[in-house]
Amino acid sequence: MERMRWALVWLSLAFNLVVAISVCDGQFPAMFVMGDSLVDNGNNNGLSSLAKSNYPPYGIDFQGGPTGRFTNGKSIIDLLGDLLGLPLLPAFTVTFTGQQDIRVGVNYASAAAGILDESGLNLGDRFSLRQQVENFKSTLNQIRNQMEQDTLNQYLAKSLVVINIGSNDYINNYLMPSIYSSSSTYTPEAFAEHLINDYDAQIMALYNLGLRKFLLAAIGPLGCIPNQLAKGFAPLGKCVSAVNDMVEIFNRRLKNLVDQLNHGNYTEAIFVYGNTYGAFNDILGNPATYGFKVVDKGCCGVGRNKGQITCLPFSIPCTNRDEYVFWDAYHPTQAFNKIIAQKAYSGPQSACYPINVKQMAQL
């Protein structure tokens, strides 16, 4: 027992040294991720939910096959982690066995989740943004047992937080008037303000827990996804402009929030706006530049533009997946994710504002 106790002491000291070295090298010691199906890596697998992807053909290009990622291969988070030299993050729901190294970070994202607790309820159980913040607190309690308080404070301050959320507050809330009353209660402007106020509260909750480096992703042009195109509300070859207009209202407010936070009295913190919307539009407007040939339908799915539902179990997807922007009715391919991850990591201010992730790591 005495030998085991000393082994644990030396292990803790060794990790404290690793954290100190990583901070000096300008790297992130960990990445904590919150969001929806665009970045979920399996948290919904054990939930009573229709929003799952732990079956083929999902993961057809991912080593190990289907995991709960809503794409054919790696997610944006996986690819950003590669650029940062971080391993694949564990999903929060598998971190209770003690077999996962939670000190490199944890992914809390949940398919169908929104900023609002009620968003995505039509698809069953999910972890809303508020619940994901609560789940982070659970992880934090575990980490407190593994390092000293001074080291923990430094570790949290240097870790990266990525939040990619908001899409379901529109496609699984505001744009579903038969189920949700939000569109009759709020104008698009008032709804975006409602979302931002709730979002801000959760960001502040994370800041108060010690986190200091935030990457906040914009919502992409939802009016261009196959699911929306399949509804027939836009001319052939065009996106649903009314939907994109709503999303742009939210994104402008999110960017304004980033400015407010960066000019506020938030000690040693940096907040970054990831312009997913702009990057997405650039790819859709110049697909050949990025190696894409198909921009308006999913590689797998059902119905017009293969946009009515996600991939059915064991369905046969397209073979030229790297030429498709969209994997299914809602989610992009690994090829698309690579571009977005690279733009977030080292892109110009138009892609990542006011600085990119690589620059953030050096602060």
mmCIF file of C-alpha atoms in Angstrom:
data_model
loop_
_atom_site.group_PDB
_atom_site.id
_atom_site.type_symbol
_atom_site.label_atom_id
_atom_site.label_comp_id
_atom_site.label_asym_id
_atom_site.label_seq_id
_atom_site.Cartn_x
_atom_site.Cartn_y
_atom_site.Cartn_z
ATOM 1 C CA MET A 1 0.000 0.000 0.000
ATOM 2 C CA GLU A 2 2.851 2.368 0.865
ATOM 3 C CA ARG A 3 4.502 1.682 -2.506
ATOM 4 C CA MET A 4 1.215 2.375 -4.305
ATOM 5 C CA ARG A 5 0.739 5.643 -2.409
ATOM 6 C CA TRP A 6 4.185 6.881 -3.440
ATOM 7 C CA ALA A 7 3.521 5.789 -7.028
ATOM 8 C CA LEU A 8 0.401 7.976 -7.086
ATOM 9 C CA VAL A 9 2.335 10.886 -5.606
ATOM 10 C CA TRP A 10 5.038 10.612 -8.292
ATOM 11 C CA LEU A 11 2.354 10.302 -10.989
ATOM 12 C CA SER A 12 0.709 13.520 -9.777
ATOM 13 C CA LEU A 13 4.072 15.322 -9.693
ATOM 14 C CA ALA A 14 4.875 14.084 -13.182
ATOM 15 C CA PHE A 15 1.581 15.391 -14.538
ATOM 16 C CA ASN A 16 2.092 18.751 -12.842
ATOM 17 C CA LEU A 17 5.456 18.954 -14.629
ATOM 18 C CA VAL A 18 3.842 18.071 -17.966
ATOM 19 C CA VAL A 19 1.266 20.832 -17.494
ATOM 20 C CA ALA A 20 4.028 23.335 -16.669
ATOM 21 C CA ILE A 21 6.060 22.331 -19.729
ATOM 22 C CA SER A 22 3.051 22.506 -22.046
ATOM 23 C CA VAL A 23 2.214 25.983 -20.767
ATOM 24 C CA CYS A 24 5.792 27.163 -21.317
ATOM 25 C CA ASP A 25 5.744 25.723 -24.835
ATOM 26 C CA GLY A 26 2.633 27.746 -25.653
ATOM 27 C CA GLN A 27 0.450 24.665 -26.176
ATOM 28 C CA PHE A 28 -2.986 23.923 -24.759
ATOM 29 C CA PRO A 29 -2.742 21.292 -22.025
ATOM 30 C CA ALA A 30 -6.371 20.327 -22.725
ATOM 31 C CA MET A 31 -9.412 21.046 -24.886
ATOM 32 C CA PHE A 32 -12.960 21.025 -23.557
ATOM 33 C CA VAL A 33 -15.739 20.867 -26.133
ATOM 34 C CA MET A 34 -19.421 21.715 -25.915
ATOM 35 C CA GLY A 35 -22.006 21.747 -28.651
ATOM 36 C CA ASP A 36 -24.326 19.689 -30.803
ATOM 37 C CA SER A 37 -24.105 16.907 -33.397
ATOM 38 C CA LEU A 38 -21.524 18.790 -35.448
ATOM 39 C CA VAL A 39 -18.990 18.015 -32.720
ATOM 40 C CA ASP A 40 -20.631 15.165 -30.738
ATOM 41 C CA ASN A 41 -18.344 12.118 -30.510
ATOM 42 C CA GLY A 42 -20.692 9.639 -28.864
ATOM 43 C CA ASN A 43 -22.419 11.244 -25.897
ATOM 44 C CA ASN A 44 -25.860 10.378 -27.281
ATOM 45 C CA ASN A 45 -25.078 6.683 -27.747
ATOM 46 C CA GLY A 46 -26.554 5.705 -24.401
ATOM 47 C CA LEU A 47 -29.398 8.220 -24.343
ATOM 48 C CA SER A 48 -33.022 7.640 -25.269
ATOM 49 C CA SER A 49 -32.739 9.730 -28.417
ATOM 50 C CA LEU A 50 -33.438 9.616 -32.130
ATOM 51 C CA ALA A 51 -30.292 11.696 -32.647
ATOM 52 C CA LYS A 52 -27.702 8.935 -32.832
ATOM 53 C CA SER A 53 -25.046 7.889 -35.328
ATOM 54 C CA ASN A 54 -23.358 4.873 -33.750
ATOM 55 C CA TYR A 55 -24.093 2.635 -36.733
ATOM 56 C CA PRO A 56 -22.817 2.208 -40.313
ATOM 57 C CA PRO A 57 -22.375 3.988 -42.639
ATOM 58 C CA TYR A 58 -21.382 6.660 -40.095
ATOM 59 C CA GLY A 59 -17.690 6.350 -39.391
ATOM 60 C CA ILE A 60 -17.001 4.525 -42.656
ATOM 61 C CA ASP A 61 -13.704 6.454 -42.934
ATOM 62 C CA PHE A 62 -12.968 6.598 -39.208
ATOM 63 C CA GLN A 63 -10.494 4.180 -37.716
ATOM 64 C CA GLY A 64 -12.611 1.842 -35.616
ATOM 65 C CA GLY A 65 -15.853 2.509 -37.471
ATOM 66 C CA PRO A 66 -19.007 4.144 -36.056
ATOM 67 C CA THR A 67 -18.518 5.952 -32.742
ATOM 68 C CA GLY A 68 -21.389 8.416 -32.570
ATOM 69 C CA ARG A 69 -19.722 11.052 -34.759
ATOM 70 C CA PHE A 70 -22.167 12.470 -37.311
ATOM 71 C CA THR A 71 -19.865 12.235 -40.304
ATOM 72 C CA ASN A 72 -17.981 9.714 -42.407
ATOM 73 C CA GLY A 73 -14.660 10.265 -40.634
ATOM 74 C CA LYS A 74 -13.207 12.794 -38.235
ATOM 75 C CA SER A 75 -15.085 15.765 -36.818
ATOM 76 C CA ILE A 76 -13.837 19.345 -36.782
ATOM 77 C CA ILE A 77 -12.789 18.807 -33.167
ATOM 78 C CA ASP A 78 -10.755 15.689 -33.985
ATOM 79 C CA LEU A 79 -8.962 17.529 -36.774
ATOM 80 C CA LEU A 80 -8.346 20.651 -34.699
ATOM 81 C CA GLY A 81 -6.943 18.371 -32.000
ATOM 82 C CA ASP A 82 -4.579 16.868 -34.570
ATOM 83 C CA LEU A 83 -3.284 20.338 -35.398
ATOM 84 C CA LEU A 84 -2.800 21.060 -31.692
ATOM 85 C CA GLY A 85 -1.051 17.766 -31.000
ATOM 86 C CA LEU A 86 -3.855 16.549 -28.735
ATOM 87 C CA PRO A 87 -5.212 12.986 -28.746
ATOM 88 C CA LEU A 88 -8.838 12.145 -29.546
ATOM 89 C CA LEU A 89 -10.929 13.389 -26.654
ATOM 90 C CA PRO A 90 -13.147 11.029 -24.669
ATOM 91 C CA ALA A 91 -16.891 11.578 -24.691
ATOM 92 C CA PHE A 92 -18.110 12.716 -21.277
ATOM 93 C CA THR A 93 -20.383 9.691 -20.904
ATOM 94 C CA VAL A 94 -17.435 7.265 -20.892
ATOM 95 C CA THR A 95 -15.256 9.136 -18.404
ATOM 96 C CA PHE A 96 -16.512 7.484 -15.231
ATOM 97 C CA THR A 97 -14.580 4.220 -15.514
ATOM 98 C CA GLY A 98 -11.188 5.772 -14.782
ATOM 99 C CA GLN A 99 -9.812 4.337 -18.032
ATOM 100 C CA GLN A 100 -9.886 7.654 -19.928
ATOM 101 C CA ASP A 101 -7.326 10.418 -19.430
ATOM 102 C CA ILE A 102 -9.648 13.347 -18.793
ATOM 103 C CA ARG A 103 -6.685 15.674 -18.224
ATOM 104 C CA VAL A 104 -6.222 16.095 -21.992
ATOM 105 C CA GLY A 105 -9.813 17.303 -22.221
ATOM 106 C CA VAL A 106 -13.355 15.991 -22.582
ATOM 107 C CA ASN A 107 -16.066 16.335 -25.214
ATOM 108 C CA TYR A 108 -19.522 17.134 -23.770
ATOM 109 C CA ALA A 109 -21.326 17.816 -27.070
ATOM 110 C CA SER A 110 -24.712 16.212 -27.576
ATOM 111 C CA ALA A 111 -26.659 15.778 -30.804
ATOM 112 C CA ALA A 112 -29.942 17.770 -30.907
ATOM 113 C CA ALA A 113 -28.714 20.025 -28.072
ATOM 114 C CA GLY A 114 -29.320 23.735 -28.128
ATOM 115 C CA ILE A 115 -28.584 26.833 -26.138
ATOM 116 C CA LEU A 116 -32.139 26.612 -24.841
ATOM 117 C CA ASP A 117 -33.054 23.614 -22.711
ATOM 118 C CA GLU A 118 -36.162 22.840 -24.783
ATOM 119 C CA SER A 119 -34.474 22.861 -28.200
ATOM 120 C CA GLY A 120 -34.269 19.364 -29.706
ATOM 121 C CA LEU A 121 -36.836 17.930 -27.306
ATOM 122 C CA ASN A 122 -38.675 16.517 -30.329
ATOM 123 C CA LEU A 123 -35.746 14.096 -30.823
ATOM 124 C CA GLY A 124 -35.607 12.815 -27.264
ATOM 125 C CA ASP A 125 -32.934 13.040 -24.584
ATOM 126 C CA ARG A 126 -29.885 15.255 -25.036
ATOM 127 C CA PHE A 127 -27.553 17.374 -22.953
ATOM 128 C CA SER A 128 -28.437 21.046 -23.438
ATOM 129 C CA LEU A 129 -25.666 23.633 -23.165
ATOM 130 C CA ARG A 130 -26.641 24.300 -19.558
ATOM 131 C CA GLN A 131 -26.374 20.579 -18.753
ATOM 132 C CA GLN A 132 -23.042 20.339 -20.568
ATOM 133 C CA VAL A 133 -21.686 23.051 -18.286
ATOM 134 C CA GLU A 134 -22.939 21.017 -15.313
ATOM 135 C CA ASN A 135 -21.197 17.965 -16.765
ATOM 136 C CA PHE A 136 -17.957 19.938 -16.975
ATOM 137 C CA LYS A 137 -18.274 20.658 -13.258
ATOM 138 C CA SER A 138 -18.372 16.895 -12.683
ATOM 139 C CA THR A 139 -15.153 16.482 -14.679
ATOM 140 C CA LEU A 140 -13.562 19.334 -12.784
ATOM 141 C CA ASN A 141 -14.259 17.584 -9.493
ATOM 142 C CA GLN A 142 -12.427 14.530 -10.827
ATOM 143 C CA ILE A 143 -9.451 16.597 -11.991
ATOM 144 C CA ARG A 144 -9.197 18.342 -8.605
ATOM 145 C CA ASN A 145 -8.247 14.974 -7.153
ATOM 146 C CA GLN A 146 -5.354 14.665 -9.596
ATOM 147 C CA MET A 147 -3.440 17.941 -9.220
ATOM 148 C CA GLU A 148 -2.653 20.697 -6.769
ATOM 149 C CA GLN A 149 -4.790 23.851 -6.761
ATOM 150 C CA ASP A 150 -2.111 26.176 -8.178
ATOM 151 C CA THR A 151 -1.418 23.745 -11.008
ATOM 152 C CA LEU A 152 -5.159 23.328 -11.605
ATOM 153 C CA ASN A 153 -5.645 27.085 -11.886
ATOM 154 C CA GLN A 154 -2.826 27.339 -14.434
ATOM 155 C CA TYR A 155 -4.103 24.280 -16.308
ATOM 156 C CA LEU A 156 -7.648 25.683 -16.634
ATOM 157 C CA ALA A 157 -6.433 29.138 -17.644
ATOM 158 C CA LYS A 158 -4.322 27.673 -20.466
ATOM 159 C CA SER A 159 -6.855 25.092 -21.699
ATOM 160 C CA LEU A 160 -8.994 25.696 -24.778
ATOM 161 C CA VAL A 161 -12.789 25.725 -24.677
ATOM 162 C CA VAL A 162 -14.601 25.187 -27.983
ATOM 163 C CA ILE A 163 -18.354 25.747 -28.177
ATOM 164 C CA ASN A 164 -20.260 24.982 -31.365
ATOM 165 C CA ILE A 165 -23.976 25.323 -30.722
ATOM 166 C CA GLY A 166 -27.129 27.120 -31.845
ATOM 167 C CA SER A 167 -28.228 25.230 -34.965
ATOM 168 C CA ASN A 168 -30.845 23.198 -33.104
ATOM 169 C CA ASP A 169 -32.338 26.330 -31.588
ATOM 170 C CA TYR A 170 -33.424 27.032 -35.154
ATOM 171 C CA ILE A 171 -33.945 23.737 -37.019
ATOM 172 C CA ASN A 172 -35.298 21.917 -33.950
ATOM 173 C CA ASN A 173 -37.131 24.819 -32.345
ATOM 174 C CA TYR A 174 -37.776 28.147 -34.087
ATOM 175 C CA LEU A 175 -38.318 26.600 -37.532
ATOM 176 C CA MET A 176 -40.770 23.987 -36.194
ATOM 177 C CA PRO A 177 -43.906 26.044 -35.401
ATOM 178 C CA SER A 178 -46.078 22.922 -35.201
ATOM 179 C CA ILE A 179 -44.126 21.819 -32.105
ATOM 180 C CA TYR A 180 -42.562 24.961 -30.613
ATOM 181 C CA SER A 181 -44.187 28.336 -29.944
ATOM 182 C CA SER A 182 -40.940 30.345 -30.177
ATOM 183 C CA SER A 183 -41.592 31.710 -33.684
ATOM 184 C CA SER A 184 -44.955 33.143 -32.571
ATOM 185 C CA THR A 185 -43.486 34.475 -29.326
ATOM 186 C CA TYR A 186 -40.303 36.091 -30.691
ATOM 187 C CA THR A 187 -39.343 37.997 -33.797
ATOM 188 C CA PRO A 188 -36.092 36.691 -35.348
ATOM 189 C CA GLU A 189 -34.243 39.613 -33.744
ATOM 190 C CA ALA A 190 -35.755 39.001 -30.303
ATOM 191 C CA PHE A 191 -35.119 35.266 -30.545
ATOM 192 C CA ALA A 192 -31.440 35.808 -31.389
ATOM 193 C CA GLU A 193 -31.159 38.159 -28.408
ATOM 194 C CA HIS A 194 -32.822 35.552 -26.185
ATOM 195 C CA LEU A 195 -30.296 32.941 -27.350
ATOM 196 C CA ILE A 196 -27.308 35.239 -26.838
ATOM 197 C CA ASN A 197 -28.394 36.147 -23.312
ATOM 198 C CA ASP A 198 -28.619 32.469 -22.351
ATOM 199 C CA TYR A 199 -25.352 31.713 -24.155
ATOM 200 C CA ASP A 200 -23.562 34.529 -22.341
ATOM 201 C CA ALA A 201 -24.716 33.168 -18.984
ATOM 202 C CA GLN A 202 -23.160 29.758 -19.687
ATOM 203 C CA ILE A 203 -19.909 31.291 -20.957
ATOM 204 C CA MET A 204 -19.683 33.272 -17.721
ATOM 205 C CA ALA A 205 -20.341 30.117 -15.705
ATOM 206 C CA LEU A 206 -17.320 28.496 -17.394
ATOM 207 C CA TYR A 207 -15.211 31.621 -16.866
ATOM 208 C CA ASN A 208 -16.072 31.601 -13.177
ATOM 209 C CA LEU A 209 -14.870 27.990 -12.985
ATOM 210 C CA GLY A 210 -11.416 29.102 -14.174
ATOM 211 C CA LEU A 211 -11.478 28.700 -17.965
ATOM 212 C CA ARG A 212 -10.005 31.606 -19.934
ATOM 213 C CA LYS A 213 -9.621 30.712 -23.630
ATOM 214 C CA PHE A 214 -12.826 30.420 -25.632
ATOM 215 C CA LEU A 215 -13.483 29.626 -29.301
ATOM 216 C CA LEU A 216 -17.147 30.352 -30.054
ATOM 217 C CA ALA A 217 -18.275 29.061 -33.443
ATOM 218 C CA ALA A 218 -20.886 30.814 -35.544
ATOM 219 C CA ILE A 219 -23.901 28.932 -36.856
ATOM 220 C CA GLY A 220 -23.419 27.883 -40.476
ATOM 221 C CA PRO A 221 -25.811 28.832 -43.313
ATOM 222 C CA LEU A 222 -28.645 26.488 -42.322
ATOM 223 C CA GLY A 223 -30.651 27.572 -45.367
ATOM 224 C CA CYS A 224 -28.096 25.745 -47.527
ATOM 225 C CA ILE A 225 -28.146 22.320 -45.835
ATOM 226 C CA PRO A 226 -29.872 19.471 -47.725
ATOM 227 C CA ASN A 227 -32.581 19.241 -45.046
ATOM 228 C CA GLN A 228 -33.728 22.775 -45.768
ATOM 229 C CA LEU A 229 -33.292 22.485 -49.541
ATOM 230 C CA ALA A 230 -35.499 19.371 -49.515
ATOM 231 C CA LYS A 231 -38.427 21.438 -48.244
ATOM 232 C CA GLY A 232 -38.635 23.172 -51.624
ATOM 233 C CA PHE A 233 -38.727 26.712 -50.231
ATOM 234 C CA ALA A 234 -35.939 27.980 -52.477
ATOM 235 C CA PRO A 235 -35.411 28.034 -56.265
ATOM 236 C CA LEU A 236 -33.231 25.273 -57.683
ATOM 237 C CA GLY A 237 -29.593 25.984 -56.953
ATOM 238 C CA LYS A 238 -30.377 28.570 -54.297
ATOM 239 C CA CYS A 239 -30.373 28.455 -50.491
ATOM 240 C CA VAL A 240 -33.367 29.305 -48.314
ATOM 241 C CA SER A 241 -32.574 32.965 -47.760
ATOM 242 C CA ALA A 242 -35.136 33.500 -44.987
ATOM 243 C CA VAL A 243 -33.411 30.875 -42.845
ATOM 244 C CA ASN A 244 -29.946 32.253 -43.540
ATOM 245 C CA ASP A 245 -31.152 35.748 -42.673
ATOM 246 C CA MET A 246 -32.236 34.524 -39.220
ATOM 247 C CA VAL A 247 -28.907 32.814 -38.641
ATOM 248 C CA GLU A 248 -26.988 35.933 -39.655
ATOM 249 C CA ILE A 249 -28.833 37.934 -36.993
ATOM 250 C CA PHE A 250 -27.619 35.473 -34.365
ATOM 251 C CA ASN A 251 -24.068 35.471 -35.714
ATOM 252 C CA ARG A 252 -23.812 39.264 -35.692
ATOM 253 C CA ARG A 253 -24.904 39.281 -32.077
ATOM 254 C CA LEU A 254 -22.420 36.536 -31.218
ATOM 255 C CA LYS A 255 -19.559 38.494 -32.772
ATOM 256 C CA ASN A 256 -20.697 41.581 -30.873
ATOM 257 C CA LEU A 257 -20.702 39.505 -27.682
ATOM 258 C CA VAL A 258 -17.100 38.471 -28.373
ATOM 259 C CA ASP A 259 -16.144 42.140 -28.710
ATOM 260 C CA GLN A 260 -17.941 43.012 -25.472
ATOM 261 C CA LEU A 261 -16.278 40.191 -23.558
ATOM 262 C CA ASN A 262 -12.815 41.029 -24.868
ATOM 263 C CA HIS A 263 -13.265 44.651 -23.819
ATOM 264 C CA GLY A 264 -14.775 43.722 -20.478
ATOM 265 C CA ASN A 265 -13.045 43.190 -17.168
ATOM 266 C CA TYR A 266 -12.324 39.482 -17.632
ATOM 267 C CA THR A 267 -8.843 38.866 -16.290
ATOM 268 C CA GLU A 268 -6.424 37.176 -18.711
ATOM 269 C CA ALA A 269 -9.281 35.879 -20.871
ATOM 270 C CA ILE A 270 -9.588 35.775 -24.666
ATOM 271 C CA PHE A 271 -12.797 35.149 -26.581
ATOM 272 C CA VAL A 272 -12.631 34.263 -30.277
ATOM 273 C CA TYR A 273 -15.397 34.186 -32.893
ATOM 274 C CA GLY A 274 -15.071 31.332 -35.393
ATOM 275 C CA ASN A 275 -16.710 32.503 -38.615
ATOM 276 C CA THR A 276 -18.102 29.159 -39.726
ATOM 277 C CA TYR A 277 -20.829 30.939 -41.666
ATOM 278 C CA GLY A 278 -18.377 32.873 -43.813
ATOM 279 C CA ALA A 279 -16.131 29.871 -44.409
ATOM 280 C CA PHE A 280 -19.124 27.720 -45.345
ATOM 281 C CA ASN A 281 -20.402 30.311 -47.820
ATOM 282 C CA ASP A 282 -16.963 30.623 -49.402
ATOM 283 C CA ILE A 283 -16.822 26.869 -49.948
ATOM 284 C CA LEU A 284 -20.350 26.734 -51.363
ATOM 285 C CA GLY A 285 -19.599 29.653 -53.681
ATOM 286 C CA ASN A 286 -16.241 28.282 -54.846
ATOM 287 C CA PRO A 287 -16.487 24.499 -54.497
ATOM 288 C CA ALA A 288 -13.928 23.604 -57.163
ATOM 289 C CA THR A 289 -11.299 25.696 -55.361
ATOM 290 C CA TYR A 290 -11.635 23.354 -52.405
ATOM 291 C CA GLY A 291 -11.970 20.142 -54.406
ATOM 292 C CA PHE A 292 -15.761 19.714 -54.109
ATOM 293 C CA LYS A 293 -18.186 18.794 -56.865
ATOM 294 C CA VAL A 294 -21.470 18.276 -54.970
ATOM 295 C CA VAL A 295 -22.734 21.016 -52.666
ATOM 296 C CA ASP A 296 -26.517 20.554 -52.484
ATOM 297 C CA LYS A 297 -27.117 16.953 -51.436
ATOM 298 C CA GLY A 298 -25.884 14.467 -48.887
ATOM 299 C CA CYS A 299 -23.538 11.596 -49.628
ATOM 300 C CA CYS A 300 -26.157 9.415 -47.948
ATOM 301 C CA GLY A 301 -29.751 9.985 -46.879
ATOM 302 C CA VAL A 302 -33.292 9.746 -48.175
ATOM 303 C CA GLY A 303 -35.529 11.891 -50.384
ATOM 304 C CA ARG A 304 -34.947 15.050 -52.381
ATOM 305 C CA ASN A 305 -31.303 16.141 -52.132
ATOM 306 C CA LYS A 306 -30.948 13.145 -49.761
ATOM 307 C CA GLY A 307 -32.048 15.738 -47.288
ATOM 308 C CA GLN A 308 -35.105 14.425 -45.475
ATOM 309 C CA ILE A 309 -33.384 12.378 -42.770
ATOM 310 C CA THR A 310 -29.941 11.252 -41.684
ATOM 311 C CA CYS A 311 -28.294 8.085 -43.030
ATOM 312 C CA LEU A 312 -30.327 4.929 -42.502
ATOM 313 C CA PRO A 313 -28.509 2.035 -40.795
ATOM 314 C CA PHE A 314 -26.293 0.083 -43.200
ATOM 315 C CA SER A 315 -27.297 2.232 -46.177
ATOM 316 C CA ILE A 316 -24.741 2.564 -48.970
ATOM 317 C CA PRO A 317 -23.190 6.046 -49.184
ATOM 318 C CA CYS A 318 -21.500 7.633 -52.177
ATOM 319 C CA THR A 319 -17.984 6.470 -52.969
ATOM 320 C CA ASN A 320 -16.527 9.896 -53.835
ATOM 321 C CA ARG A 321 -17.034 11.284 -50.336
ATOM 322 C CA ASP A 322 -14.199 13.826 -50.550
ATOM 323 C CA GLU A 323 -16.082 15.534 -53.382
ATOM 324 C CA TYR A 324 -19.195 16.120 -51.258
ATOM 325 C CA VAL A 325 -19.643 19.029 -48.856
ATOM 326 C CA PHE A 326 -22.448 17.236 -47.008
ATOM 327 C CA TRP A 327 -22.331 13.757 -45.544
ATOM 328 C CA ASP A 328 -26.038 13.578 -44.720
ATOM 329 C CA ALA A 329 -29.046 15.905 -44.504
ATOM 330 C CA TYR A 330 -27.469 18.074 -41.798
ATOM 331 C CA HIS A 331 -23.774 17.349 -41.364
ATOM 332 C CA PRO A 332 -20.653 17.903 -43.469
ATOM 333 C CA THR A 333 -18.062 15.399 -44.604
ATOM 334 C CA GLN A 334 -14.617 14.877 -43.152
ATOM 335 C CA ALA A 335 -13.196 16.687 -46.199
ATOM 336 C CA PHE A 336 -15.191 19.793 -45.278
ATOM 337 C CA ASN A 337 -14.283 19.467 -41.603
ATOM 338 C CA LYS A 338 -10.571 19.519 -42.480
ATOM 339 C CA ILE A 339 -10.933 22.906 -44.143
ATOM 340 C CA ILE A 340 -12.849 24.437 -41.235
ATOM 341 C CA ALA A 341 -10.384 23.058 -38.672
ATOM 342 C CA GLN A 342 -7.453 24.532 -40.598
ATOM 343 C CA LYS A 343 -9.171 27.920 -40.892
ATOM 344 C CA ALA A 344 -9.838 27.943 -37.153
ATOM 345 C CA TYR A 345 -6.256 26.978 -36.393
ATOM 346 C CA SER A 346 -4.316 29.332 -38.637
ATOM 347 C CA GLY A 347 -6.796 31.299 -40.726
ATOM 348 C CA PRO A 348 -6.980 35.089 -41.178
ATOM 349 C CA GLN A 349 -9.164 37.431 -39.126
ATOM 350 C CA SER A 350 -12.026 36.908 -41.568
ATOM 351 C CA ALA A 351 -12.112 33.254 -40.496
ATOM 352 C CA CYS A 352 -11.240 33.584 -36.808
ATOM 353 C CA TYR A 353 -11.706 36.900 -35.012
ATOM 354 C CA PRO A 354 -9.807 38.663 -33.484
ATOM 355 C CA ILE A 355 -7.092 35.978 -33.542
ATOM 356 C CA ASN A 356 -6.879 32.338 -34.588
ATOM 357 C CA VAL A 357 -6.403 29.293 -32.373
ATOM 358 C CA LYS A 358 -2.675 29.029 -33.066
ATOM 359 C CA GLN A 359 -2.219 32.618 -31.906
ATOM 360 C CA MET A 360 -4.455 31.985 -28.899
ATOM 361 C CA ALA A 361 -2.195 29.122 -27.819
ATOM 362 C CA GLN A 362 0.736 31.544 -27.589
ATOM 363 C CA LEU A 363 -0.997 33.848 -25.105
#
